[in-house]
PDB file of C-alpha atoms in Angstrom:
ATOM      1  CA  ASP A   1     108.802 102.102  98.275  1.00  0.00           C
ATOM      2  CA  ARG A   2     106.036 101.342  95.780  1.00  0.00           C
ATOM      3  CA  VAL A   3     104.754 104.312  93.771  1.00  0.00           C
ATOM      4  CA  PRO A   4     102.465 104.564  90.734  1.00  0.00           C
ATOM      5  CA  THR A   5     104.276 104.654  87.385  1.00  0.00           C
ATOM      6  CA  ARG A   6     101.574 104.283  84.731  1.00  0.00           C
ATOM      7  CA  VAL A   7      97.790 104.649  84.482  1.00  0.00           C
ATOM      8  CA  ARG A   8      95.545 103.403  81.702  1.00  0.00           C
ATOM      9  CA  ILE A   9      91.824 103.529  81.083  1.00  0.00           C
ATOM     10  CA  ALA A  10      91.643 101.649  77.801  1.00  0.00           C
ATOM     11  CA  ALA A  11      87.960 102.454  77.237  1.00  0.00           C
ATOM     12  CA  LEU A  12      88.838 106.177  77.111  1.00  0.00           C
ATOM     13  CA  LYS A  13      92.202 105.787  75.349  1.00  0.00           C
ATOM     14  CA  ILE A  14      94.062 107.204  78.368  1.00  0.00           C
ATOM     15  CA  ASP A  15      97.565 105.810  78.908  1.00  0.00           C
ATOM     16  CA  LEU A  16     100.004 107.996  80.811  1.00  0.00           C
ATOM     17  CA  PRO A  17     103.230 107.655  82.765  1.00  0.00           C
ATOM     18  CA  VAL A  18     102.785 108.727  86.393  1.00  0.00           C
ATOM     19  CA  VAL A  19     105.282 110.832  88.357  1.00  0.00           C
ATOM     20  CA  GLN A  20     105.270 112.472  91.763  1.00  0.00           C
ATOM     21  CA  ALA A  21     103.528 115.844  91.683  1.00  0.00           C
ATOM     22  CA  PRO A  22     105.743 118.917  91.781  1.00  0.00           C
ATOM     23  CA  SER A  23     105.293 121.512  94.503  1.00  0.00           C
ATOM     24  CA  GLY A  24     104.267 124.119  91.918  1.00  0.00           C
ATOM     25  CA  TYR A  25     102.077 124.071  88.826  1.00  0.00           C
ATOM     26  CA  PRO A  26     101.260 120.517  87.619  1.00  0.00           C
ATOM     27  CA  TYR A  27     103.193 119.004  84.708  1.00  0.00           C
ATOM     28  CA  CYS A  28     101.859 118.139  81.265  1.00  0.00           C
ATOM     29  CA  ASN A  29     102.155 114.825  79.363  1.00  0.00           C
ATOM     30  CA  VAL A  30     101.964 112.783  82.595  1.00  0.00           C
ATOM     31  CA  ALA A  31      99.595 112.004  85.431  1.00  0.00           C
ATOM     32  CA  MET A  32     100.864 112.788  88.919  1.00  0.00           C
ATOM     33  CA  TRP A  33     100.454 111.152  92.291  1.00  0.00           C
ATOM     34  CA  TYR A  34      99.900 113.336  95.300  1.00  0.00           C
ATOM     35  CA  ALA A  35     102.190 112.686  98.260  1.00  0.00           C
ATOM     36  CA  ASP A  36     100.599 113.138 101.666  1.00  0.00           C
ATOM     37  CA  PRO A  37     100.888 110.911 104.752  1.00  0.00           C
ATOM     38  CA  ARG A  38      97.090 110.634 104.884  1.00  0.00           C
ATOM     39  CA  LEU A  39      97.126 109.026 101.429  1.00  0.00           C
ATOM     40  CA  GLY A  40      98.673 105.738 100.393  1.00  0.00           C
ATOM     41  CA  GLN A  41     100.090 103.835  97.474  1.00  0.00           C
ATOM     42  CA  PRO A  42      98.451 100.974  95.567  1.00  0.00           C
ATOM     43  CA  GLY A  43      98.015  97.897  97.725  1.00  0.00           C
ATOM     44  CA  GLU A  44      97.878  99.860 100.970  1.00  0.00           C
ATOM     45  CA  ALA A  45      94.703 100.390 102.960  1.00  0.00           C
ATOM     46  CA  LYS A  46      94.428 104.050 101.954  1.00  0.00           C
ATOM     47  CA  ALA A  47      93.425 106.150  98.973  1.00  0.00           C
ATOM     48  CA  THR A  48      95.899 106.701  96.124  1.00  0.00           C
ATOM     49  CA  TYR A  49      95.330 110.081  94.474  1.00  0.00           C
ATOM     50  CA  LEU A  50      96.250 110.727  90.821  1.00  0.00           C
ATOM     51  CA  PHE A  51      95.590 113.851  88.811  1.00  0.00           C
ATOM     52  CA  ALA A  52      96.328 115.337  85.406  1.00  0.00           C
ATOM     53  CA  HIS A  53      95.264 118.308  83.355  1.00  0.00           C
ATOM     54  CA  ALA A  54      92.070 118.125  81.298  1.00  0.00           C
ATOM     55  CA  ARG A  55      94.051 118.432  78.065  1.00  0.00           C
ATOM     56  CA  THR A  56      94.389 116.386  74.902  1.00  0.00           C
ATOM     57  CA  GLY A  57      96.514 113.314  75.574  1.00  0.00           C
ATOM     58  CA  MET A  58      95.935 113.592  79.307  1.00  0.00           C
ATOM     59  CA  PHE A  59      92.684 113.422  81.378  1.00  0.00           C
ATOM     60  CA  LEU A  60      90.484 115.385  78.948  1.00  0.00           C
ATOM     61  CA  PRO A  61      88.452 112.225  78.117  1.00  0.00           C
ATOM     62  CA  LEU A  62      87.380 112.071  81.794  1.00  0.00           C
ATOM     63  CA  LEU A  63      86.033 115.605  81.648  1.00  0.00           C
ATOM     64  CA  ASP A  64      84.352 115.026  78.282  1.00  0.00           C
ATOM     65  CA  GLN A  65      82.632 111.836  79.500  1.00  0.00           C
ATOM     66  CA  SER A  66      81.535 113.493  82.742  1.00  0.00           C
ATOM     67  CA  LYS A  67      79.443 115.963  80.744  1.00  0.00           C
ATOM     68  CA  LYS A  68      77.314 113.139  79.332  1.00  0.00           C
ATOM     69  CA  GLN A  69      74.684 112.038  81.868  1.00  0.00           C
ATOM     70  CA  ASN A  70      77.050 113.081  84.689  1.00  0.00           C
ATOM     71  CA  GLY A  71      79.619 110.477  83.656  1.00  0.00           C
ATOM     72  CA  LYS A  72      77.284 107.496  84.015  1.00  0.00           C
ATOM     73  CA  ALA A  73      79.086 105.589  81.226  1.00  0.00           C
ATOM     74  CA  MET A  74      82.339 105.647  83.225  1.00  0.00           C
ATOM     75  CA  ILE A  75      80.834 103.636  86.092  1.00  0.00           C
ATOM     76  CA  GLY A  76      82.204 100.114  85.740  1.00  0.00           C
ATOM     77  CA  MET A  77      85.197 101.075  83.583  1.00  0.00           C
ATOM     78  CA  VAL A  78      88.453  99.401  84.535  1.00  0.00           C
ATOM     79  CA  VAL A  79      91.503 101.457  85.486  1.00  0.00           C
ATOM     80  CA  GLU A  80      94.923  99.812  85.284  1.00  0.00           C
ATOM     81  CA  LEU A  81      97.651 101.181  87.524  1.00  0.00           C
ATOM     82  CA  TRP A  82     101.240  99.962  87.353  1.00  0.00           C
ATOM     83  CA  THR A  83     103.810 100.513  90.074  1.00  0.00           C
ATOM     84  CA  SER A  84     107.557 100.888  90.423  1.00  0.00           C
ATOM     85  CA  ASP A  85     107.885  97.346  91.820  1.00  0.00           C
ATOM     86  CA  ASP A  86     106.473  95.825  88.599  1.00  0.00           C
ATOM     87  CA  GLN A  87     102.912  95.232  89.727  1.00  0.00           C
ATOM     88  CA  ARG A  88      99.647  95.913  87.908  1.00  0.00           C
ATOM     89  CA  PHE A  89      96.597  96.832  89.934  1.00  0.00           C
ATOM     90  CA  LEU A  90      93.096  96.793  88.498  1.00  0.00           C
ATOM     91  CA  TYR A  91      90.365  99.072  89.821  1.00  0.00           C
ATOM     92  CA  VAL A  92      86.747  99.623  88.783  1.00  0.00           C
ATOM     93  CA  ILE A  93      85.231 103.104  88.686  1.00  0.00           C
ATOM     94  CA  THR A  94      82.335 103.267  91.144  1.00  0.00           C
ATOM     95  CA  ASP A  95      81.639 106.983  91.506  1.00  0.00           C
ATOM     96  CA  VAL A  96      81.881 110.156  89.410  1.00  0.00           C
ATOM     97  CA  ARG A  97      81.894 113.404  91.374  1.00  0.00           C
ATOM     98  CA  ARG A  98      81.459 116.582  89.373  1.00  0.00           C
ATOM     99  CA  HIS A  99      81.863 120.197  90.472  1.00  0.00           C
ATOM    100  CA  VAL A 100      83.844 119.439  93.650  1.00  0.00           C
ATOM    101  CA  PRO A 101      85.067 122.787  95.032  1.00  0.00           C
ATOM    102  CA  SER A 102      88.838 123.024  94.723  1.00  0.00           C
ATOM    103  CA  THR A 103      88.980 124.136  98.366  1.00  0.00           C
ATOM    104  CA  SER A 104      87.608 120.782  99.545  1.00  0.00           C
ATOM    105  CA  ALA A 105      88.812 118.401  96.828  1.00  0.00           C
ATOM    106  CA  PHE A 106      91.118 116.449  99.160  1.00  0.00           C
ATOM    107  CA  ASN A 107      88.737 116.038 102.095  1.00  0.00           C
ATOM    108  CA  ALA A 108      87.016 112.843 100.931  1.00  0.00           C
ATOM    109  CA  PRO A 109      90.144 110.914  99.835  1.00  0.00           C
ATOM    110  CA  PHE A 110      91.817 111.682 103.161  1.00  0.00           C
ATOM    111  CA  ALA A 111      88.874 110.026 104.924  1.00  0.00           C
ATOM    112  CA  ALA A 112      88.780 106.911 102.716  1.00  0.00           C
ATOM    113  CA  LYS A 113      88.176 103.717 104.670  1.00  0.00           C
ATOM    114  CA  GLY A 114      90.387 101.233 102.859  1.00  0.00           C
ATOM    115  CA  GLU A 115      92.104 101.110  99.507  1.00  0.00           C
ATOM    116  CA  GLN A 116      90.709 103.272  96.723  1.00  0.00           C
ATOM    117  CA  LEU A 117      92.034 104.987  93.621  1.00  0.00           C
ATOM    118  CA  TRP A 118      91.000 108.612  93.072  1.00  0.00           C
ATOM    119  CA  LEU A 119      91.437 110.293  89.695  1.00  0.00           C
ATOM    120  CA  GLN A 120      91.084 114.051  89.442  1.00  0.00           C
ATOM    121  CA  THR A 121      91.113 116.690  86.739  1.00  0.00           C
ATOM    122  CA  SER A 122      90.006 120.300  86.555  1.00  0.00           C
ATOM    123  CA  GLU A 123      86.737 121.478  85.097  1.00  0.00           C
ATOM    124  CA  GLY A 124      88.307 124.756  83.979  1.00  0.00           C
ATOM    125  CA  VAL A 125      91.310 127.046  84.399  1.00  0.00           C
ATOM    126  CA  GLY A 126      92.485 128.293  87.787  1.00  0.00           C
ATOM    127  CA  PRO A 127      90.673 127.504  91.038  1.00  0.00           C
ATOM    128  CA  MET A 128      87.729 125.956  89.193  1.00  0.00           C
ATOM    129  CA  PRO A 129      85.812 122.956  90.535  1.00  0.00           C
ATOM    130  CA  LYS A 130      87.353 119.518  90.162  1.00  0.00           C
ATOM    131  CA  LEU A 131      86.106 116.312  88.623  1.00  0.00           C
ATOM    132  CA  GLN A 132      86.884 113.270  90.777  1.00  0.00           C
ATOM    133  CA  LEU A 133      86.419 109.597  90.002  1.00  0.00           C
ATOM    134  CA  VAL A 134      86.560 106.969  92.726  1.00  0.00           C
ATOM    135  CA  ALA A 135      87.641 103.431  91.879  1.00  0.00           C
ATOM    136  CA  GLU A 136      87.646 100.316  94.050  1.00  0.00           C
ATOM    137  CA  PRO A 137      90.334  97.607  93.870  1.00  0.00           C
ATOM    138  CA  LEU A 138      89.741  94.440  91.837  1.00  0.00           C
ATOM    139  CA  SER A 139      93.084  92.631  91.641  1.00  0.00           C
ATOM    140  CA  GLN A 140      96.875  92.773  91.664  1.00  0.00           C
ATOM    141  CA  GLU A 141      99.357  90.816  89.555  1.00  0.00           C
ATOM    142  CA  PRO A 142     103.025  90.934  88.506  1.00  0.00           C
ATOM    143  CA  ALA A 143     103.792  92.919  85.362  1.00  0.00           C
ATOM    144  CA  PRO A 144     106.790  93.090  83.016  1.00  0.00           C
ATOM    145  CA  ALA A 145     109.184  95.856  84.092  1.00  0.00           C
ATOM    146  CA  ALA A 146     109.087  97.528  80.671  1.00  0.00           C
ATOM    147  CA  GLU A 147     105.284  97.685  80.804  1.00  0.00           C
ATOM    148  CA  ALA A 148     105.213  98.972  84.375  1.00  0.00           C
ATOM    149  CA  ASN A 149     107.923 101.615  84.064  1.00  0.00           C
ATOM    150  CA  PRO A 150     107.455 103.794  80.969  1.00  0.00           C
ATOM    151  CA  THR A 151     109.804 106.704  80.442  1.00  0.00           C
ATOM    152  CA  PRO A 152     107.915 109.876  81.314  1.00  0.00           C
ATOM    153  CA  HIS A 153     108.373 112.869  79.032  1.00  0.00           C
ATOM    154  CA  VAL A 154     107.473 115.605  81.480  1.00  0.00           C
ATOM    155  CA  VAL A 155     106.611 119.002  80.012  1.00  0.00           C
ATOM    156  CA  ILE A 156     106.472 122.160  82.107  1.00  0.00           C
ATOM    157  CA  CYS A 157     103.173 123.682  81.040  1.00  0.00           C
ATOM    158  CA  ARG A 158     101.098 126.715  81.837  1.00  0.00           C
TER     159      ARG A 158
END
């Protein structure tokens, strides 16, 4: 029953509530987790896949950083991910993948061998290539419920 509820990359000033992705156009003001039986949730032996628009207040800092030396500075950054059962998971970014065709963006996470966190944003509007970051697990610890479960303020955006 565990699902992601909040993601933070302090070094990039990203801190967003996380909700389940809608079946249509992605929301604004939140990150979203992608539900698929081939993917998992934090603490499982599968990949967890989060995405958000490359907009101000969302995942734009990922896109901006990726344009500098192919995102080299993001390698080693810590990603915090809270879950609905009041846990905080820490991951470290190990790979930055730019220009991933949108038609194959999910292939690699589906084949992940073990727990990973994947973060994705678009590199443009429409069916443009995707930017993907891969992070490996570091630790898990209990977290205060208020910290782990922020109130999302979902905006329907276009």
